[in-house]
Coordinates of C-alpha atoms in Angstrom, one line a residue:
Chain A
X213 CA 8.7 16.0 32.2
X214 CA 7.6 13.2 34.2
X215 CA 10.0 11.7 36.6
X216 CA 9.3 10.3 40.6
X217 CA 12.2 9.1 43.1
X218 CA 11.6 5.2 43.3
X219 CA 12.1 3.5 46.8
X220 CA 12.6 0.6 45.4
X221 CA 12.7 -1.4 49.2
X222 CA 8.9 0.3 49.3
X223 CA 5.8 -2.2 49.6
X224 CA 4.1 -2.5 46.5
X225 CA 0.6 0.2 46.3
X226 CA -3.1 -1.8 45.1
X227 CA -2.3 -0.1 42.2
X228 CA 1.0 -1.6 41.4
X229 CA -0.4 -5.1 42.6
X230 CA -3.0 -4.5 40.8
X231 CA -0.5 -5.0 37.2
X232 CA 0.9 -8.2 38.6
X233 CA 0.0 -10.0 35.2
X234 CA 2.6 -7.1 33.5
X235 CA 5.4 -8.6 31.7
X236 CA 8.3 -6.8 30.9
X237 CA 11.3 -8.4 29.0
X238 CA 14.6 -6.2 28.2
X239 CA 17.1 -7.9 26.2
X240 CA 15.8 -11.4 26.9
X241 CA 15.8 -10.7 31.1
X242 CA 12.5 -10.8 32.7
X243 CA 12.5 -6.7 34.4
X244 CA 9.1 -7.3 35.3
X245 CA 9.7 -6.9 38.7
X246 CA 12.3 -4.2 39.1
X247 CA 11.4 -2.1 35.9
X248 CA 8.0 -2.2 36.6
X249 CA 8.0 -0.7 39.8
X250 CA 9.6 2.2 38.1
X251 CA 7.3 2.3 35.5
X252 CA 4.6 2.2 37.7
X253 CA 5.8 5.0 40.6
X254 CA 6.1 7.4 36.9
X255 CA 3.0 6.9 35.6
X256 CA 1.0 7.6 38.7
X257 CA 3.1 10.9 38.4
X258 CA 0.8 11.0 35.2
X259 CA -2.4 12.6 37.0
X260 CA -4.0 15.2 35.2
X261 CA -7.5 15.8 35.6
X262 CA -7.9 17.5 31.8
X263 CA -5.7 15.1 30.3
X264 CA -8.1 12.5 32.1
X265 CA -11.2 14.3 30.5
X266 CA -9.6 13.8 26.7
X267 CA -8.8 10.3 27.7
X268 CA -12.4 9.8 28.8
X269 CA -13.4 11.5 25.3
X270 CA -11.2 9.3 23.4
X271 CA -12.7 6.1 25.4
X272 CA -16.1 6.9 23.5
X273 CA -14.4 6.4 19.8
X274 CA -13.0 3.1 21.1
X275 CA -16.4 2.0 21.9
X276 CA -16.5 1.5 18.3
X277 CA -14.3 -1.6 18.5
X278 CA -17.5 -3.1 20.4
X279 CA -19.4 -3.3 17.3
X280 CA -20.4 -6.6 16.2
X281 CA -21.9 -5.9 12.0
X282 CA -20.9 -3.1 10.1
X283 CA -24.6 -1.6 11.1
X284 CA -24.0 -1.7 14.5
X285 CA -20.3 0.8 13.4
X286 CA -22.4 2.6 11.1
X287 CA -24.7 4.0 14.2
X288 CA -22.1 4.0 16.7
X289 CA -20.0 6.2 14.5
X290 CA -22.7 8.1 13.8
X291 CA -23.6 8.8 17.7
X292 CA -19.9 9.4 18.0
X293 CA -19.7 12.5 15.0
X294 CA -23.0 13.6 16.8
X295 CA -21.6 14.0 20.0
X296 CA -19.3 17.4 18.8
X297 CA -19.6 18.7 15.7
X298 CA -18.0 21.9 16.2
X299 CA -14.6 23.4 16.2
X300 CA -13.4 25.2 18.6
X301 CA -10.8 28.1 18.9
X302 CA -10.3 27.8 22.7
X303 CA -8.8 24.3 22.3
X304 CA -6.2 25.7 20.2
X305 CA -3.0 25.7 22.5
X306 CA -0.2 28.5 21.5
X307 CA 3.3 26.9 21.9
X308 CA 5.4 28.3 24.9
X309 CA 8.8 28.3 25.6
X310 CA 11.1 29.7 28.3
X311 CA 14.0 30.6 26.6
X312 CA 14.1 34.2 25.5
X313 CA 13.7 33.9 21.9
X314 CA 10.6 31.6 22.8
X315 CA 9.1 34.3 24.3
X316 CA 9.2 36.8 21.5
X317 CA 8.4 34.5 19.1
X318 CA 5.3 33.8 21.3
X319 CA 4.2 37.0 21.8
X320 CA 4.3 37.5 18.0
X321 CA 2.5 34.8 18.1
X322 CA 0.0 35.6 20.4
X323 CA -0.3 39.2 18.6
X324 CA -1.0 37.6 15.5
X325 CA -3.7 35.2 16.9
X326 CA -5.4 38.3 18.5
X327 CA -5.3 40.0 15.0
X328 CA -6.6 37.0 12.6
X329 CA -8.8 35.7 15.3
X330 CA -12.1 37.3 13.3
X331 CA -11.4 35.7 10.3
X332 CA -10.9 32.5 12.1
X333 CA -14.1 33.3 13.9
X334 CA -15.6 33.7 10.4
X335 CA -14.3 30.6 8.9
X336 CA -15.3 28.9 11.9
X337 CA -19.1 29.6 12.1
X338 CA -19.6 28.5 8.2
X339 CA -17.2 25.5 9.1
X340 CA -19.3 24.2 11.7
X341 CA -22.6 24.9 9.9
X342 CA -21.3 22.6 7.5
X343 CA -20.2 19.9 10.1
X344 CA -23.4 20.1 11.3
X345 CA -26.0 19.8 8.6
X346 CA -23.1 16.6 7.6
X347 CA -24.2 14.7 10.7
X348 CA -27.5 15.3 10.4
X349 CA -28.1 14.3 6.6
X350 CA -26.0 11.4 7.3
X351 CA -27.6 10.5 10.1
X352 CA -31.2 11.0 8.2
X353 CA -30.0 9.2 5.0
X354 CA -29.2 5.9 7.3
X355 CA -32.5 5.8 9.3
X356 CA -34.4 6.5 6.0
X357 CA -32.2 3.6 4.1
X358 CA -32.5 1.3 7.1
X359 CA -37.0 1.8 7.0
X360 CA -36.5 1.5 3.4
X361 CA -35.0 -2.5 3.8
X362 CA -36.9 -3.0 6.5
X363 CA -39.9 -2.5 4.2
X364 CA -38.9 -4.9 1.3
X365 CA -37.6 -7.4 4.2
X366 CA -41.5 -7.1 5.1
X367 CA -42.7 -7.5 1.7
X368 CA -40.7 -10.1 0.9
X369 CA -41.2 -12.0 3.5
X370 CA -45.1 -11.8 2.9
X371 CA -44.0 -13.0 -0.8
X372 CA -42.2 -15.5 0.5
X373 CA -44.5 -17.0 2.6
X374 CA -47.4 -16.5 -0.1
X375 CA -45.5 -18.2 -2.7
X376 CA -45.0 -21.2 -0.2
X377 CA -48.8 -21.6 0.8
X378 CA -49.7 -21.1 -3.0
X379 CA -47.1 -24.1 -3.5
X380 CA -48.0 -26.8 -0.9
X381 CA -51.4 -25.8 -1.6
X382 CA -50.7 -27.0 -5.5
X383 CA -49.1 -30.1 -4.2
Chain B
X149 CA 13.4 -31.1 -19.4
X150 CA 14.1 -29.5 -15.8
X151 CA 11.2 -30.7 -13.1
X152 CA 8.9 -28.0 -11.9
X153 CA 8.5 -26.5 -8.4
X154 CA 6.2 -24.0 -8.3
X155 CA 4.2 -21.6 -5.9
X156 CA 1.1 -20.4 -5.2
X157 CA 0.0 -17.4 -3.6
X158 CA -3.2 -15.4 -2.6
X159 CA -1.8 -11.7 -3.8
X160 CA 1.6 -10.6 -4.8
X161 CA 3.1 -6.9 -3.9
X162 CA 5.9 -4.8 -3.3
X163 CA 6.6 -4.6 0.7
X164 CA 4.6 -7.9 1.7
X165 CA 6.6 -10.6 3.6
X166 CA 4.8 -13.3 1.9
X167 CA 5.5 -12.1 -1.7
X168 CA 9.6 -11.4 -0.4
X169 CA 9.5 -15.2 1.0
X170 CA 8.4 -16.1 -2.3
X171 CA 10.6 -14.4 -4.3
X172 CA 13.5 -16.0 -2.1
X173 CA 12.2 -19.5 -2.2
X174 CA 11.7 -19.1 -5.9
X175 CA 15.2 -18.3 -6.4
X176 CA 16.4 -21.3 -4.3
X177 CA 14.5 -23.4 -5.8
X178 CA 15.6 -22.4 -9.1
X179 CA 19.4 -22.8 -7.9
X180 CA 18.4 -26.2 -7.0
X181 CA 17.9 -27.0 -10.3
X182 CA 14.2 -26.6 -11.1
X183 CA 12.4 -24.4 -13.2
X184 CA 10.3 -22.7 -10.8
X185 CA 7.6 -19.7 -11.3
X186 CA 5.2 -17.8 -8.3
X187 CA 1.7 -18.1 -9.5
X188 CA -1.3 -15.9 -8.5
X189 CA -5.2 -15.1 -9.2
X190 CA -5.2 -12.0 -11.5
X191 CA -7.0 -9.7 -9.3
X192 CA -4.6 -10.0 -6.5
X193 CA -1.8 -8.5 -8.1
X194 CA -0.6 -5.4 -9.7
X195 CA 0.2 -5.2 -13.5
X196 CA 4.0 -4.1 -13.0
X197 CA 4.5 -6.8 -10.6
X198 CA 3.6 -9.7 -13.4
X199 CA 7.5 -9.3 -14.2
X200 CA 7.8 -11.5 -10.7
X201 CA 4.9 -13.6 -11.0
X202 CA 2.7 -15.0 -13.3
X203 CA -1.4 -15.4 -13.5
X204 CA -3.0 -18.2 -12.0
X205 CA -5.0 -19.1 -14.8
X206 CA -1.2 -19.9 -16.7
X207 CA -0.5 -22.4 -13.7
X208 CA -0.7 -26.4 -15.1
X209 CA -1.6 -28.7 -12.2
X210 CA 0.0 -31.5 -13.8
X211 CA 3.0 -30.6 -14.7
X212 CA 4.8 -29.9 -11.1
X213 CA 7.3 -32.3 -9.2
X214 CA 6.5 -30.1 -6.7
X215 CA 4.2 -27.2 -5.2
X216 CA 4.4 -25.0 -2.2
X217 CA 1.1 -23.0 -1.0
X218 CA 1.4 -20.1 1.0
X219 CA -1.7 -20.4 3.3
X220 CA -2.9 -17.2 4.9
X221 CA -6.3 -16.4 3.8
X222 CA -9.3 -17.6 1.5
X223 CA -8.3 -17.7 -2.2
X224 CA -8.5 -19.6 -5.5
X225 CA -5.2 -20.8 -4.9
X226 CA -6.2 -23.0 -1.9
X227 CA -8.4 -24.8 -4.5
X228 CA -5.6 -25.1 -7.2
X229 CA -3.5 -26.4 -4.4
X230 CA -5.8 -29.4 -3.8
X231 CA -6.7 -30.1 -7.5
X232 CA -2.7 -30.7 -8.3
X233 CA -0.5 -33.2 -8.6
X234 CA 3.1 -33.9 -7.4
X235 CA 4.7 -33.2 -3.6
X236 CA 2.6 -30.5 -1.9
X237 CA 3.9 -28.5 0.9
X238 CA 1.9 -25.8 2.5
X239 CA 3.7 -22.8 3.9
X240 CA 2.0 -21.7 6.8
X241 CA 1.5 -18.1 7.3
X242 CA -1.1 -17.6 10.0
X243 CA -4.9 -16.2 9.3
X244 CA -5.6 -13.5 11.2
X245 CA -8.6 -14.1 13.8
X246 CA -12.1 -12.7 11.8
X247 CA -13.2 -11.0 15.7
X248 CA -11.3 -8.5 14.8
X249 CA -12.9 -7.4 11.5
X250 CA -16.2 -7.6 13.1
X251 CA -17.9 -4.9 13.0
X252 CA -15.0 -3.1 11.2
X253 CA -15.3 -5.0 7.6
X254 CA -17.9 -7.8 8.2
X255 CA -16.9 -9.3 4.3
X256 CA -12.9 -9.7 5.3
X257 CA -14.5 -11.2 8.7
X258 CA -15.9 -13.7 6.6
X259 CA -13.6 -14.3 4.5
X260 CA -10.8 -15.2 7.4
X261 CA -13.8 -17.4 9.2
X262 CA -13.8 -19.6 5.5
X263 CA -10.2 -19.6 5.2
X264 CA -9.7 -20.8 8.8
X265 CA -12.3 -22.9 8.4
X266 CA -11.0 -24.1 4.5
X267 CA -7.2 -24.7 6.7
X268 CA -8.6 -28.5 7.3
X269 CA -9.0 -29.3 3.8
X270 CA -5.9 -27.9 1.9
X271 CA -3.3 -29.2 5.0
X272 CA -5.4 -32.8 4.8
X273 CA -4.5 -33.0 1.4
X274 CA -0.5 -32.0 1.7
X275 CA 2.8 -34.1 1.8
X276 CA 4.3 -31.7 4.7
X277 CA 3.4 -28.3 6.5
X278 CA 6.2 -25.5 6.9
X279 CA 5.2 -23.0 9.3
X280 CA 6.9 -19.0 9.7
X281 CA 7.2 -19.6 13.9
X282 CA 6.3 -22.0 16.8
X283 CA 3.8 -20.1 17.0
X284 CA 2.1 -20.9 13.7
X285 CA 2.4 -24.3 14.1
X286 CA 1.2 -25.1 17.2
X287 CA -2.3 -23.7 15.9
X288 CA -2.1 -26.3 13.6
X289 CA -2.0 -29.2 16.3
X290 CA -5.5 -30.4 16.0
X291 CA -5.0 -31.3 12.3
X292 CA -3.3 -34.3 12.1
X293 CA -0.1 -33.5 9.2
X294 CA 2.1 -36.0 7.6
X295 CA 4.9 -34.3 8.3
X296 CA 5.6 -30.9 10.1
X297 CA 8.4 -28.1 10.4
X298 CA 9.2 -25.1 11.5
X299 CA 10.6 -23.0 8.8
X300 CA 10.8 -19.2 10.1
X301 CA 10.1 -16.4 7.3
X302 CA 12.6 -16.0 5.1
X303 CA 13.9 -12.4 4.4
X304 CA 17.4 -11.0 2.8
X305 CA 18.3 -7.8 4.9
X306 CA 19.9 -6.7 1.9
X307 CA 16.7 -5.7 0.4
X308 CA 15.8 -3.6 4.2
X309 CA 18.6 -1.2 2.5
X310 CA 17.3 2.0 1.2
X311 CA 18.7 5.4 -0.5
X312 CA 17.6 8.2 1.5
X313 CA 14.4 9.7 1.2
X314 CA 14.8 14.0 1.2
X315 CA 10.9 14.0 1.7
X316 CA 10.7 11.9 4.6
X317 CA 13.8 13.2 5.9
X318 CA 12.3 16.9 5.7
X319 CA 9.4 15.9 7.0
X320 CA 10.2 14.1 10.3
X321 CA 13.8 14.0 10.8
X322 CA 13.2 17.4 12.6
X323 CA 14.9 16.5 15.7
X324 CA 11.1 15.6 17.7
X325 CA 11.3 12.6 19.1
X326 CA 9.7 9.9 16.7
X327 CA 7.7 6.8 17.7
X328 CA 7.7 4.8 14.4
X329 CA 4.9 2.0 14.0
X330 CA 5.1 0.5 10.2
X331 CA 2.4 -2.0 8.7
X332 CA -1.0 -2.7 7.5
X333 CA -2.9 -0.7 9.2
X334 CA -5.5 -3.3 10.4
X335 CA -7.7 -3.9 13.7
X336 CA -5.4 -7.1 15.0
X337 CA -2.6 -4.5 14.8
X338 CA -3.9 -2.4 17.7
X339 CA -2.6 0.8 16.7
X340 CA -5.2 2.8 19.0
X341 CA -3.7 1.3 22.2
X342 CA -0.2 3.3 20.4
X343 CA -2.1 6.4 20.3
X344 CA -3.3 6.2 23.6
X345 CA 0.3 5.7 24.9
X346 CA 1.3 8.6 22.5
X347 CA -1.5 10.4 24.5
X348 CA 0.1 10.6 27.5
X349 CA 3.5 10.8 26.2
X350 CA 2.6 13.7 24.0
X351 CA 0.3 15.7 27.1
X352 CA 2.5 14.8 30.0
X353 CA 5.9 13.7 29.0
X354 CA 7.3 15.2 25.7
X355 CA 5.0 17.4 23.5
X356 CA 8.0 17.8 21.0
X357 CA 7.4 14.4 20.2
X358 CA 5.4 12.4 17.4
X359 CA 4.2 9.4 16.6
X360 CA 4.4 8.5 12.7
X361 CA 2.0 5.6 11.7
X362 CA 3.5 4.1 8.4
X363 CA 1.3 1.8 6.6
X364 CA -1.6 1.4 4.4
X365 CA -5.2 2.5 5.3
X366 CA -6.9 0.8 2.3
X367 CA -7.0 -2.6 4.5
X368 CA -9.6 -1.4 6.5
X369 CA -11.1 2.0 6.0
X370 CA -13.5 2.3 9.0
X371 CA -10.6 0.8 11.7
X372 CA -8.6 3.6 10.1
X373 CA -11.6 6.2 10.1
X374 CA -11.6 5.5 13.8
X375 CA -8.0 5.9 14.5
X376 CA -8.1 9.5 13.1
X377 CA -11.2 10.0 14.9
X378 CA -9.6 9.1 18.2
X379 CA -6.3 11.0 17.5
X380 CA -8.3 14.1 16.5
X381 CA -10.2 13.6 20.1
X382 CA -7.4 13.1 21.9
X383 CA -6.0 16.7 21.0
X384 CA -3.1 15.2 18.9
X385 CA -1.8 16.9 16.1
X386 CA 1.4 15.2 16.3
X387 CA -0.3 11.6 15.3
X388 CA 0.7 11.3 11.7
X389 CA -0.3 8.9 9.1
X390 CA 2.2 8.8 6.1
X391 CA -0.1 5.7 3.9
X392 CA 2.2 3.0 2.8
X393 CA 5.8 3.5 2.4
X394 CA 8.1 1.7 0.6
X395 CA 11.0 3.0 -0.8
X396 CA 11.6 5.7 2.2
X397 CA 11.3 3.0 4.6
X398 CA 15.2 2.9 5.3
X399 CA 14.2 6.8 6.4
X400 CA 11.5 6.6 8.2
X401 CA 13.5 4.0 10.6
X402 CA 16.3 6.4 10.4
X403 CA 14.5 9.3 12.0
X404 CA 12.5 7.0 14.2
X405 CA 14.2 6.9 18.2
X406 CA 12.2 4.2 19.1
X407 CA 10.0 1.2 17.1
X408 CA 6.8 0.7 18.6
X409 CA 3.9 -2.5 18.0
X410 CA 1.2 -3.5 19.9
X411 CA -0.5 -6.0 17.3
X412 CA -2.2 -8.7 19.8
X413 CA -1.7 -11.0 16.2
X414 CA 1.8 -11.8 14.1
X415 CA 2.6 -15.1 12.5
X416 CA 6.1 -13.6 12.9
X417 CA 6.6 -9.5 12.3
X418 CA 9.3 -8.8 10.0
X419 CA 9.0 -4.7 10.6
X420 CA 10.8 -6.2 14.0
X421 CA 13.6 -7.5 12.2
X422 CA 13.7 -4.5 9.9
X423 CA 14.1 -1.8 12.7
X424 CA 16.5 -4.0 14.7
X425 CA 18.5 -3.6 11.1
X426 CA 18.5 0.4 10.9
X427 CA 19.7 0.1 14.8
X428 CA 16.0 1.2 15.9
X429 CA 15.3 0.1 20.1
X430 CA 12.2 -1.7 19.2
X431 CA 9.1 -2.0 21.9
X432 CA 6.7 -4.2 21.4
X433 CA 3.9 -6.4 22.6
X434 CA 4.8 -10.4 23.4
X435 CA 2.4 -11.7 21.7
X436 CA 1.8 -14.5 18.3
X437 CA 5.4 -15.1 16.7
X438 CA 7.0 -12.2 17.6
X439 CA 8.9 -13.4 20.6
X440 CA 11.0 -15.8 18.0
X441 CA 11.5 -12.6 15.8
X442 CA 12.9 -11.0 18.8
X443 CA 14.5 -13.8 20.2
X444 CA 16.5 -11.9 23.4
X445 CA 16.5 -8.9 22.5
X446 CA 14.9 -5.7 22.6
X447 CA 11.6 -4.6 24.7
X448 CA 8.5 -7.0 24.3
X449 CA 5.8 -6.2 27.2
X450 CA 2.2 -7.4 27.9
X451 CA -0.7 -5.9 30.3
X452 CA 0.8 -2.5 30.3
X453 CA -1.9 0.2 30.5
X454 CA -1.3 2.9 27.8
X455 CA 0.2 5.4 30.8
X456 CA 3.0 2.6 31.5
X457 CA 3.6 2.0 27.8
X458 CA 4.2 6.0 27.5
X459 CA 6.6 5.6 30.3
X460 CA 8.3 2.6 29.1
X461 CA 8.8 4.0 25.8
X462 CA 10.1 7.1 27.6
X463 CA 12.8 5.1 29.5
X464 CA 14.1 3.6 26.7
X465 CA 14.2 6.8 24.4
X466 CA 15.8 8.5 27.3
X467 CA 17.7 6.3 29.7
X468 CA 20.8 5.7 28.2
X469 CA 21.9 3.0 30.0
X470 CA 18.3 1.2 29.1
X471 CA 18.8 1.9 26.0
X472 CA 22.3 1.2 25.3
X473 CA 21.5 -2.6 27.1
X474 CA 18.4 -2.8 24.5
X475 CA 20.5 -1.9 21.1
X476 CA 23.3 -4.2 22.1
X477 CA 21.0 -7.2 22.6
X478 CA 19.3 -6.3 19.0
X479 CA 23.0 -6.0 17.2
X480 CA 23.2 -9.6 19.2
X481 CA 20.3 -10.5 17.5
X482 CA 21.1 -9.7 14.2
X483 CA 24.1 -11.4 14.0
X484 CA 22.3 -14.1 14.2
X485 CA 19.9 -13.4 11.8
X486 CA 23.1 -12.6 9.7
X487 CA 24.5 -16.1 10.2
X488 CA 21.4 -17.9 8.8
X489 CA 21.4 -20.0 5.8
X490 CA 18.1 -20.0 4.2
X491 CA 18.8 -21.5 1.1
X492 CA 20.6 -24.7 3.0
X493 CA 17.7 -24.5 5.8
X494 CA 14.9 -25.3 2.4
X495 CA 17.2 -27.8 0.8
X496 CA 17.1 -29.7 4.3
X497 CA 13.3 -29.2 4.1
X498 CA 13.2 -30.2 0.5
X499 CA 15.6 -33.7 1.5
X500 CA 17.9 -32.2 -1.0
X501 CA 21.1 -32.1 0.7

């Protein structure tokens, strides 16, 4: 749970002068200035260097939204799949609680995890092997499809400009 | 013989605004005394729907008193519009900017670049221009109109009502804290900047939380491709997309706490207007027409990184005084939207009263 005290006679930080263009309108009133100092003292209460890390992870998909031709998605996305292919158990987070029930029901759940985790292990390696070989045909199939046009561009561009010269050498 | 006033539109279908508009002008224009029938191109509509519309290929060009062409992106229609006799009135509905769709769907991209570029032609050619917002009509400044008016989208909350849904309700009225987002799921509606904010809502704030994403994903499959991709990056399970919805809508707001839109593009937003209507605090981004959807009430914010838009939304779903100030200024809202009379607003339009 997030949650700062707000002096709200404090200076503004850089950082919160920084969002000076930030509009905020609650029920028609402009809160820009007092709700958004608030807003502002909770989320730098928001530091967290692995949640930073994900963030950073998911800033790589949204270079996708750069793209400017379909092509230019196609091999983006495909750097994008190629970066992790693989699943992995260690990012799988068991649910706590504090309450005493939540524990129990946690250690059951942990006990479970500790007994099934083979067969996950199993399912795992032949899941990734599949994710893999995926990228890389896909990855194959488009830089074989994209030589192949390139070729006919090629030819028929010699066409082309055979046709022409046979044309206006007619005329 | 009764005079005909007649429609056209680009594609007809359960849960679009335009086709509802239609419907409702259709109606009032029959009440007025003219026969009056929505037309539209074959391929742009679904077989069970032809009970509300009929094909374009039926529509006779000279045989209206009157047409109305709902303009939002590149179709047949805009041509029939043109070719046709009798008062012509284009209804205004925005085109959504083609930089979007680049990259994502480079054939929609051109598709909006003709129609904005086609916009010159069909409004050069009619008696008067209606527009959904303000908004809408002051991107039609540079062509010079006969005669302009702002005509805001026309909706009956009656049809927002719903039975419950057991599914839905099974599935996500759990007691998590929902953030709701409904419609197309397209590029100009920036639903990755939502799932960023759910990011750091779900990691740091409230991982009892999710955030349902109601819409359809067959408007753009690779904007859609990347949305999962970024959800499934950003360690969130909890980011759930249901496809389009439409009779469990009335549900979905139900077990929503808070309404949340980011779109940088509206001509107006009418999921606004809906979730104001199920008592939903609605968040979302001041941008396009939504302001006059909004009018005063509710949360509409702009430059908010995705951390503040996870705190914001957090304030309103727990601060009670916050939130209480936000749901009295929507119920303000409505009863406004209660008190409006379309059908004598389009009469006025029409000179008819």
């Amino acid at each position: 749970m997030v949650g700062v005290e707000c002096d709200k006679d404090r200076p503004m930080s850089d950082k919160e002068q920084s969002s000076d263009s930030m509009v905020l309108m609650v029920a028609g009133r402009d809160r820009s200035g007092d709700l958004r100092r608030d807003v502002c003292a909770e989320e730098m209460a928001l530091v967290d260097p692995a949640l930073r890390e994900r963030m950073a992870d998911g800033g790589r998909v949204l270079a996708l939204r750069e793209s400017v031709t379909e092509n230019d998605f196609i091999d983006c996305q495909l750097e994008v799949l190629g970066v992790r292919t693989q699943l992995d158990l260690g990012e799988c987070e068991l649910p706590e609680s504090s309450s005493v029930v939540g524990r129990v029901v946690g250690a059951v759940r942990g006990f479970v995890w500790k007994l099934l985790r083979f067969a996950f292990e199993w399912m795992l390696f032949h899941q990734n092997v599949i994710n893999e070989q995926q990228a890389i045909t896909l990855a194959h199939e488009v830089r074989l499809r994209k030589r192949e046009n390139e070729d006919l561009r090629k030819r028929l561009d010699a066409l082309e400009s055979k046709l022409i010269s046979s044309l206006t050498g007619e005329s | 013989m009764k005079k005909r006033f007649d429609q056209l539109l680009a594609g007809y279908a359960d849960g679009d605004a335009i086709s509802q508009e239609a419907r409702m002008l259709r109606d009032i224009l029959r009440d007025c005394g003219f026969e009056s029938d929505i037309f539209v191109p074959g391929d742009s509509v679904a077989k069970d729907a032809l009970v509300d519309c009929r094909l374009l290929e039926e529509y006779d060009a000279n045989a209206v008193e009157g047409l109305i062409l709902h303009y939002s992106t590149e179709s047949p229609v805009n041509e029939a519009f043109v070719a046709s006799n009798g008062r012509r009135i284009v209804k205004y509905h925005n085109i959504t900017p083609a930089q979007f769709f680049d990259g994502f769907d480079d054939d929609i991209a051109a598709e909006l670049r003709r129609a904005r570029s086609g916009l010159g032609a069909v409004v050069s050619v009619a008696d008067e221009v209606w527009s959904d917002s303000a908004y809408n009509a002051s991107e039609l400044s540079s062509f010079a109109i006969k005669k302009s008016k702002v005509l805001h989208l026309m909706f009956r909350v009656d049809e927002f009502e719903g039975g419950e849904d057991a599914g839905i309700k099974a599935q996500f009225g759990d007691g998590l804290t929902n953030w709701l987002f409904m419609g197309r799921i397209a590029p100009n509606k920036c639903v990755e900047e939502l799932i960023l904010a759910y990011a750091y809502y779900y990691h740091t704030i409230n991982s009892r939380s999710r955030l349902i994403v109601a819409g359809s994903q067959h408007s753009c499959p690779r904007y859609y491709a990347m949305l999962r991709l970024l959800a499934e990056r950003l360690g969130l399970p909890n980011v759930c997309f249901t496809g389009f919805v439409y009779g469990g809508r009335a549900t979905l707001y139900e077990c929503a706490d808070v309404f949340v839109m980011a779109s940088r593009h509206e001509g107006y937003c009418l999921p606004l207007v809906e979730a104001m209507s199920f008592d939903t605090p609605v968040v979302t981004r001041r941008a396009g027409g939504m302001p006059e959807a909004m009018g005063d009430a509710g949360v509409m914010f702009d430059n908010l990184k995705p951390e503040e838009l996870a705190v914001l939304v957090h304030r309103v779903c727990s601060d009670q005084d916050l939130r209480g100030e936000v749901m009295e200024s929507q119920r303000r809202r409505l009863d406004v939207i209660h008190a409006r009379d379309v059908g004598r607003e389009v009469r006025e339009a029409l000179g008819l009263v």
